[in-house]
Coordinates of C-alpha atoms in Angstrom, one line a residue:
M1 CA 75.0 98.4 167.1
N2 CA 74.2 94.7 166.1
F3 CA 76.8 93.2 167.9
R4 CA 76.4 90.1 169.9
L5 CA 78.2 88.5 172.7
Y6 CA 78.4 84.9 174.0
D7 CA 77.5 85.6 177.9
T8 CA 79.1 82.7 180.2
A9 CA 76.8 83.7 183.0
T10 CA 73.5 83.2 180.7
Q11 CA 74.9 80.7 178.5
Q12 CA 73.8 82.7 175.3
V13 CA 74.7 84.8 172.8
R14 CA 73.0 87.9 173.8
D15 CA 72.8 91.3 171.9
F16 CA 74.9 94.0 173.3
V17 CA 73.7 97.0 175.0
P18 CA 76.1 98.6 176.5
L19 CA 75.5 100.8 180.2
R20 CA 75.9 104.3 178.5
E21 CA 75.3 104.9 175.1
G22 CA 78.7 105.3 172.6
E23 CA 80.7 104.0 175.5
V24 CA 82.0 100.4 176.6
S25 CA 83.6 99.8 179.9
I26 CA 85.6 96.3 179.7
Y27 CA 87.7 95.0 182.8
H28 CA 89.9 91.7 181.7
C29 CA 92.2 89.9 184.9
G30 CA 95.7 90.5 184.0
L31 CA 98.5 88.4 185.3
T32 CA 99.9 87.2 188.7
V33 CA 103.4 88.0 187.9
Q34 CA 104.8 85.2 189.2
S35 CA 106.7 83.9 186.4
S36 CA 107.6 84.5 182.5
P37 CA 103.9 84.9 180.7
H38 CA 103.4 81.7 178.3
L39 CA 100.9 81.7 174.9
G40 CA 98.2 80.7 177.1
H41 CA 98.5 84.0 179.0
I42 CA 99.2 85.9 176.2
R43 CA 95.7 84.7 174.1
K44 CA 93.4 86.3 176.6
E45 CA 95.6 89.9 175.9
V46 CA 94.9 88.9 172.0
V47 CA 91.5 88.5 172.3
F48 CA 90.5 91.4 174.3
D49 CA 93.0 93.5 172.0
V50 CA 90.6 92.4 169.1
L51 CA 87.4 93.0 170.6
R52 CA 89.0 96.8 171.9
R53 CA 89.6 97.1 168.0
W54 CA 86.4 96.0 166.9
L55 CA 84.2 98.0 169.5
T56 CA 86.5 101.0 168.8
H57 CA 86.1 100.7 164.6
Q58 CA 82.3 100.7 165.4
G59 CA 82.5 104.1 167.0
F60 CA 82.7 103.1 170.7
A61 CA 84.8 105.2 173.2
V62 CA 86.3 101.9 174.9
T63 CA 88.0 101.9 178.3
V64 CA 89.8 99.1 179.1
V65 CA 91.1 98.2 182.5
A66 CA 93.3 95.1 183.2
N67 CA 95.3 94.7 186.8
V68 CA 98.7 93.4 187.4
T69 CA 98.1 90.9 190.9
D70 CA 101.7 91.9 192.1
I71 CA 100.9 90.5 195.6
D72 CA 100.2 86.9 196.0
D73 CA 101.3 83.5 197.9
K74 CA 103.1 82.1 194.6
I75 CA 105.1 85.3 194.2
L76 CA 106.2 85.1 197.9
T77 CA 107.3 81.3 197.4
K78 CA 109.2 81.8 194.3
S79 CA 111.0 85.3 195.5
A80 CA 112.2 83.9 198.2
D81 CA 113.6 80.4 196.4
R82 CA 115.5 82.8 194.4
G83 CA 116.5 85.4 197.3
V84 CA 115.2 88.2 196.2
P85 CA 112.7 90.8 197.5
W86 CA 109.2 90.2 196.6
W87 CA 108.4 93.2 195.1
A88 CA 111.1 93.3 192.6
H89 CA 110.5 89.5 191.7
A90 CA 107.0 91.0 190.9
Y91 CA 108.4 94.0 189.1
E92 CA 110.7 91.8 186.9
F93 CA 108.0 89.7 185.4
E94 CA 105.3 92.6 185.1
R95 CA 108.1 93.9 182.7
E96 CA 108.2 90.9 180.8
L97 CA 104.4 90.9 180.4
H98 CA 104.4 94.4 178.7
Q99 CA 107.4 93.4 176.3
A100 CA 104.7 90.1 175.5
Y101 CA 102.2 91.7 174.6
A102 CA 103.7 94.9 173.1
S103 CA 105.7 92.3 170.9
L104 CA 102.3 90.7 169.7
G105 CA 101.3 93.9 168.7
C106 CA 98.5 94.6 171.3
L107 CA 97.3 98.1 172.7
P108 CA 97.9 99.0 175.9
P109 CA 95.3 99.1 178.5
T110 CA 93.9 102.4 179.3
Y111 CA 94.9 101.5 182.9
E112 CA 96.9 98.9 184.6
P113 CA 96.1 98.9 188.2
R114 CA 98.5 97.0 190.5
A115 CA 97.1 95.3 193.1
T116 CA 99.5 96.6 196.1
G117 CA 98.3 100.5 195.1
H118 CA 94.8 99.9 196.1
I119 CA 94.6 98.1 199.7
P120 CA 92.6 101.0 201.4
E121 CA 89.7 100.1 198.4
M122 CA 90.1 96.5 199.0
V123 CA 89.8 96.8 203.3
E124 CA 87.1 99.5 202.6
L125 CA 85.0 96.3 200.6
V126 CA 85.9 93.6 203.4
Q127 CA 84.3 96.3 205.8
T128 CA 81.0 96.7 203.9
L129 CA 80.9 92.6 203.4
I130 CA 81.3 92.2 207.1
E131 CA 78.8 95.1 208.0
R132 CA 76.2 93.2 205.4
G133 CA 76.5 89.7 207.1
H134 CA 78.5 88.4 204.1
A135 CA 81.9 88.1 205.4
Y136 CA 83.6 87.0 208.9
A137 CA 86.8 87.2 211.0
A138 CA 88.6 84.1 211.9
P139 CA 88.1 83.3 215.4
D140 CA 91.3 81.8 216.4
G141 CA 92.8 85.7 215.9
S142 CA 94.8 84.8 212.6
G143 CA 93.9 88.0 211.2
D144 CA 92.3 86.0 208.4
V145 CA 88.9 86.9 207.0
Y146 CA 86.5 84.8 204.9
F147 CA 83.7 85.2 202.5
D148 CA 80.8 83.3 204.1
V149 CA 79.3 81.3 201.0
Q150 CA 76.1 80.3 202.8
S151 CA 75.1 84.0 202.8
W152 CA 74.7 84.5 199.3
P153 CA 72.0 82.1 197.7
N154 CA 73.2 83.3 194.6
Y155 CA 76.8 82.2 194.9
G156 CA 77.6 79.5 192.0
E157 CA 75.5 81.5 189.4
L158 CA 78.2 82.2 187.1
S159 CA 79.9 78.5 186.6
H160 CA 76.2 77.1 187.3
Q161 CA 77.3 75.2 190.0
K162 CA 75.4 74.1 193.5
I163 CA 77.8 74.9 196.5
D164 CA 77.5 71.3 198.0
D165 CA 78.8 70.0 194.5
M166 CA 81.9 72.5 195.1
E167 CA 85.3 71.2 196.5
P168 CA 86.9 73.2 199.5
A169 CA 88.6 76.4 198.5
A170 CA 92.1 76.3 198.9
D171 CA 93.6 79.4 198.9
A172 CA 93.8 79.6 202.7
D173 CA 94.0 77.5 205.8
P174 CA 90.8 76.2 206.7
R175 CA 91.1 76.5 210.5
G176 CA 88.8 79.5 211.2
K177 CA 86.1 78.9 208.3
R178 CA 82.4 78.1 209.0
D179 CA 82.4 76.1 205.8
P180 CA 85.5 74.7 203.6
R181 CA 84.0 76.7 200.6
D182 CA 84.4 79.9 202.0
F183 CA 87.2 82.2 200.6
A184 CA 89.7 84.2 201.7
L185 CA 89.1 88.0 201.6
W186 CA 92.1 88.8 204.1
K187 CA 94.9 86.8 204.9
G188 CA 96.5 87.7 208.2
H189 CA 100.5 88.1 208.3
K190 CA 102.7 84.9 209.0
E191 CA 106.1 85.2 210.5
S192 CA 107.5 83.1 207.8
E193 CA 106.7 86.0 205.4
P194 CA 108.1 89.4 204.5
L195 CA 106.9 92.1 206.8
T196 CA 106.2 94.7 203.7
A197 CA 104.1 91.9 202.4
S198 CA 101.5 93.2 204.7
W199 CA 99.4 96.2 205.5
P200 CA 97.6 97.6 208.4
S201 CA 93.8 96.8 208.7
P202 CA 91.0 96.5 211.4
W203 CA 91.7 92.6 211.7
G204 CA 95.7 93.0 212.4
R205 CA 98.4 93.4 209.6
G206 CA 97.9 91.3 206.6
R207 CA 97.3 91.1 202.6
P208 CA 94.3 90.7 200.8
G209 CA 93.0 87.2 198.7
W210 CA 93.5 87.4 195.0
H211 CA 89.8 87.7 194.5
L212 CA 89.0 90.5 196.5
E213 CA 91.8 92.6 194.4
C214 CA 90.4 92.6 191.0
S215 CA 86.7 93.6 192.4
A216 CA 88.2 96.6 194.2
M217 CA 90.1 97.7 191.3
A218 CA 87.1 97.1 188.6
G219 CA 85.0 99.2 190.9
K220 CA 87.2 101.7 191.5
Y221 CA 88.0 102.4 187.8
L222 CA 85.1 101.4 186.0
G223 CA 82.1 102.2 188.9
S224 CA 79.7 99.9 190.5
E225 CA 78.6 98.3 187.1
F226 CA 80.2 98.3 184.3
D227 CA 79.7 96.2 180.9
I228 CA 82.3 93.7 180.2
H229 CA 84.2 91.0 182.4
G230 CA 86.4 88.7 181.4
G231 CA 89.9 86.3 181.0
G232 CA 90.7 82.8 180.7
L233 CA 88.0 80.1 180.8
D234 CA 90.1 79.0 183.5
L235 CA 89.0 81.9 185.7
R236 CA 85.4 81.1 185.5
F237 CA 85.6 79.3 188.5
P238 CA 86.2 80.1 191.3
H239 CA 88.2 83.8 190.5
H240 CA 85.2 85.1 188.9
E241 CA 82.9 83.4 190.9
N242 CA 84.2 84.7 194.0
E243 CA 84.4 88.2 192.3
L244 CA 80.5 88.3 191.3
A245 CA 79.4 87.1 194.9
Q246 CA 81.3 89.5 197.0
S247 CA 80.6 92.3 194.4
S248 CA 76.9 91.3 194.2
A249 CA 76.9 90.8 198.3
A250 CA 78.2 94.4 198.7
G251 CA 75.6 95.9 196.8
H252 CA 77.4 96.3 193.6
A253 CA 75.4 95.5 190.0
F254 CA 79.1 94.5 188.6
A255 CA 79.5 93.1 185.2
R256 CA 76.8 93.0 182.6
Y257 CA 78.4 90.5 180.2
W258 CA 81.1 88.1 181.2
M259 CA 83.4 86.7 178.3
H260 CA 85.9 84.1 178.7
N261 CA 88.6 82.7 176.0
A262 CA 89.4 79.3 175.9
W263 CA 93.0 77.7 176.0
V264 CA 96.0 77.1 174.4
T265 CA 96.6 73.5 174.7
A266 CA 99.9 71.2 174.6
K267 CA 99.2 67.7 173.6
G268 CA 95.8 68.1 174.7
E269 CA 96.2 69.4 178.1
K270 CA 95.7 73.3 179.4
M271 CA 99.1 75.2 178.8
S272 CA 100.3 76.4 182.4
K273 CA 103.1 76.8 184.5
S274 CA 102.2 74.0 186.8
L275 CA 102.4 71.3 184.1
G276 CA 105.4 72.5 182.8
N277 CA 104.6 72.8 179.4
G278 CA 103.9 76.9 178.7
A279 CA 105.6 77.9 175.6
L280 CA 107.0 81.2 176.5
V281 CA 106.2 84.1 174.4
S282 CA 110.0 85.3 174.4
Q283 CA 111.1 82.3 172.9
V284 CA 108.4 81.5 170.4
T285 CA 108.6 85.0 168.8
Q286 CA 112.5 84.3 168.5
Q287 CA 111.9 81.3 166.4
Y288 CA 108.5 82.8 164.6
A289 CA 107.9 86.1 163.4
P290 CA 105.7 87.9 166.4
R291 CA 103.1 88.9 163.6
A292 CA 102.6 85.4 162.5
V293 CA 102.2 84.3 166.4
R294 CA 99.1 87.1 167.0
F295 CA 98.0 85.6 163.5
Y296 CA 97.9 81.8 165.3
L297 CA 96.3 83.2 168.4
A298 CA 93.8 85.7 166.9
V299 CA 92.5 83.9 163.9
P300 CA 90.6 80.8 165.8
H301 CA 87.3 81.6 167.4
Y302 CA 87.9 82.8 171.0
R303 CA 85.8 80.3 172.7
S304 CA 87.6 77.7 170.6
S305 CA 91.0 76.0 172.1
I306 CA 94.0 76.2 170.5
E307 CA 96.7 73.4 170.2
F308 CA 100.0 74.2 170.3
S309 CA 102.7 73.0 168.0
D310 CA 105.4 74.0 165.5
T311 CA 102.9 73.1 162.7
S312 CA 100.5 75.0 163.5
L313 CA 102.8 78.0 163.5
A314 CA 104.7 77.5 160.5
E315 CA 100.9 76.8 158.8
S316 CA 100.1 80.7 160.5
T317 CA 103.3 82.0 158.9
A318 CA 102.9 80.8 155.6
A319 CA 98.7 81.7 155.7
L320 CA 100.2 85.4 156.4
N321 CA 103.0 85.2 153.6
R322 CA 100.3 84.1 150.9
I323 CA 98.3 87.6 152.3
D324 CA 101.6 89.7 152.4
T325 CA 102.3 88.5 149.0
F326 CA 99.2 89.9 147.3
L327 CA 99.4 93.2 149.1
D328 CA 103.3 93.3 148.2
R329 CA 102.2 93.0 144.4
A330 CA 99.0 94.8 144.7
G331 CA 101.4 98.3 145.6
D332 CA 100.7 101.1 147.9
V333 CA 96.8 101.2 148.8
D334 CA 95.3 102.7 151.8
A335 CA 92.7 101.0 153.9
G336 CA 89.6 101.0 152.3
Q337 CA 86.0 99.9 153.5
L338 CA 85.3 96.7 155.6
P339 CA 83.0 94.4 153.6
Q340 CA 79.8 93.5 154.8
A341 CA 80.1 89.9 155.1
F342 CA 83.3 90.7 157.5
V343 CA 81.3 93.0 159.4
D344 CA 78.8 90.6 159.8
A345 CA 81.1 87.9 161.3
M346 CA 82.5 90.3 163.5
N347 CA 79.4 91.1 165.1
D348 CA 78.2 87.5 165.3
D349 CA 80.5 87.1 168.8
L350 CA 83.7 87.8 167.2
S351 CA 83.7 85.2 164.5
T352 CA 87.2 85.3 163.4
P353 CA 87.2 82.2 161.4
Q354 CA 84.5 83.5 159.4
A355 CA 86.1 87.5 159.2
M356 CA 89.4 85.6 158.0
A357 CA 87.2 83.3 155.4
V358 CA 86.4 86.8 153.8
L359 CA 89.2 88.0 153.8
Y360 CA 90.8 85.1 152.0
E361 CA 88.0 85.3 149.5
H362 CA 89.3 89.1 148.7
V363 CA 93.2 87.7 148.6
K364 CA 91.9 85.1 145.8
A365 CA 89.9 87.9 143.8
G366 CA 92.9 90.2 144.2
N367 CA 95.0 87.6 142.7
Q368 CA 93.0 86.9 140.1
A369 CA 92.7 90.5 139.8
L370 CA 96.3 90.8 139.2
T371 CA 96.5 88.2 136.5
S372 CA 94.1 89.7 134.5
A373 CA 95.7 93.1 134.6
D374 CA 92.4 94.5 136.4
A375 CA 94.1 97.3 137.8
E376 CA 90.8 98.6 140.0
A377 CA 89.8 95.3 141.2
V378 CA 93.3 94.9 142.7
R379 CA 92.8 98.2 144.7
T380 CA 89.3 97.5 145.6
N381 CA 90.4 94.1 147.0
A382 CA 93.6 95.2 148.5
A383 CA 92.0 98.2 150.4
A384 CA 89.5 95.6 151.9
V385 CA 92.3 93.4 153.0
R386 CA 94.2 96.1 154.4
A387 CA 91.1 97.1 156.4
M388 CA 90.3 93.6 157.6
L389 CA 94.0 93.1 158.9
G390 CA 93.7 96.2 160.7
V391 CA 90.7 95.5 162.5
L392 CA 92.8 92.3 163.8
G393 CA 95.9 93.9 164.4
L394 CA 97.4 92.2 161.7
D395 CA 98.1 95.3 159.3
P396 CA 101.8 94.9 157.9
A397 CA 102.0 98.5 157.6
D398 CA 101.2 99.2 161.2
E399 CA 104.4 100.6 162.9
V400 CA 104.5 98.1 165.7
W401 CA 105.7 95.4 162.9
A402 CA 107.6 97.5 160.5
S403 CA 109.9 98.1 163.9
A404 CA 109.8 94.5 164.7
G405 CA 111.1 93.7 161.1
G406 CA 114.0 95.7 161.7
S407 CA 112.7 98.2 159.2
D408 CA 116.2 100.6 159.5
L409 CA 117.6 97.8 157.2
M410 CA 115.1 97.5 154.5
P411 CA 116.5 99.6 152.2
L412 CA 119.7 97.9 152.4
V413 CA 117.9 94.8 152.0
D414 CA 115.7 95.9 149.2
G415 CA 118.9 96.9 147.0
L416 CA 120.8 94.0 147.4
V417 CA 117.4 91.7 146.2
G418 CA 116.8 93.5 144.1
A419 CA 119.9 93.1 142.2
L420 CA 119.9 89.7 142.7
V421 CA 116.5 89.6 141.2
E422 CA 117.7 91.5 138.6
Q423 CA 120.5 88.9 137.7
R424 CA 118.5 86.2 138.0
T425 CA 115.7 88.1 135.5
A426 CA 118.6 88.5 132.9
A427 CA 119.9 84.9 133.2
R428 CA 116.3 83.4 132.3
G429 CA 116.5 86.1 129.6
R430 CA 119.0 84.4 128.1
K431 CA 117.8 81.0 128.9
D432 CA 120.2 80.4 131.4
Y433 CA 118.1 78.6 133.9
A434 CA 120.7 76.9 135.8
A435 CA 121.9 80.4 136.8
A436 CA 118.7 81.7 137.6
D437 CA 117.7 78.8 139.9
A438 CA 121.1 79.1 141.7
I439 CA 120.0 82.5 142.5
R440 CA 116.8 81.9 143.3
D441 CA 117.9 78.7 145.5
Q442 CA 120.4 81.2 147.2
L443 CA 117.8 83.6 147.9
S444 CA 115.4 80.8 149.5
G445 CA 118.4 80.0 151.7
L446 CA 118.4 83.7 153.2
G447 CA 114.6 83.4 153.9
V448 CA 113.5 85.3 150.7
T449 CA 110.8 84.0 148.7
L450 CA 110.1 84.8 144.3
T451 CA 107.1 84.7 142.9
D452 CA 106.8 84.9 139.1
T453 CA 104.2 87.2 137.5
P454 CA 103.5 88.3 133.6
Q455 CA 104.6 91.5 135.2
G456 CA 107.9 90.5 136.6
S457 CA 109.3 88.7 139.8
N458 CA 108.1 89.9 143.1
W459 CA 109.8 88.9 146.3
E460 CA 109.3 89.0 150.0
V461 CA 111.1 88.1 153.6
K462 CA 109.8 85.0 155.6
R463 CA 109.4 86.9 159.0

């Protein structure tokens, strides 16, 4: 295995050596299901889906755990504003999350635990931290429990910060904190909050802090040490820093590699709900084909930010159409072997831009082979392109895209468009170019692109 991965903790691209031979364990932080997912959220799903597909292709048995945070301050606030139970609010947007990553061809996690289903594990972790001298209950009887950052000398190691340079933790009322940077492990129940949003604990009724949740769930399903922990770059601090501190302080080795994807930006700013600049997945996939949206998110290197714009999505759509046009012209070809240059690129920290450059080279070579009627070269290049698209989750033959494209209507579309193409061919044959152009323009207006070749006219639907 020659796979190398950038590790946020060491700030280096490292050789990837799994904890157990032949197996890879991955935990990536899921969403707080407070509202509809936007492209900034779903980029993480696509990035880790590509990682999973690549490792699986390399022969590993991959286990992926991605949590759902279904209890949180924002969920309580937004559900109260809507006048609906907090659990109903969370479940509504959890379903939207599932629809969003399924629409972009992401494989579901091996397991997707909810925070509310793991309260006993979280209470046990807090008790361990108190016993080891790294956590304390607030002295005012509020029921809050905090992690003592000064008790853990390595605090700040993931984000490479010193404690004295950090801002106060804003995740809980500072009234009972020894240090303003101490973060909440357990939040005591408040009279203003629903009683159903609290659970019994040794410190009184309450609910877990956000950071605690992931440490408990990762430990339950992947063990005290696992291979890769990741998420969006914005989670590096404080969320992942706090996870690492509390898990390590409890005696767990925790993650061997830390992987973070960069943001989707809008006019140079991080796409986020709070800024109101989020492009909702459900809306973007109505305007652009879901497969083109996945292409837009998957092709840039995962550590590079992506600027959201209609131009970028249109360019992704056009690029995918060029690839599909070649495959359509090549005919039915099964996926073949991956080119070594593609393998080398993917093994180099998932260098998808370099991998796509290899794919484009094979599309170009395949088109040249079509022009010269070299059938064997056409098949070889098309098989390679199919294989590369498969690794990226973009193979047009994958049933997820066929169902998204309305495959039940394709026989009818084939017949109707085919008849018009034949009429156009006949018009060109009798040199009635006005009629031929009129048919072409009519098809173009319906989203059908024609490509004339020495072997005849090919067509495709712009999806």
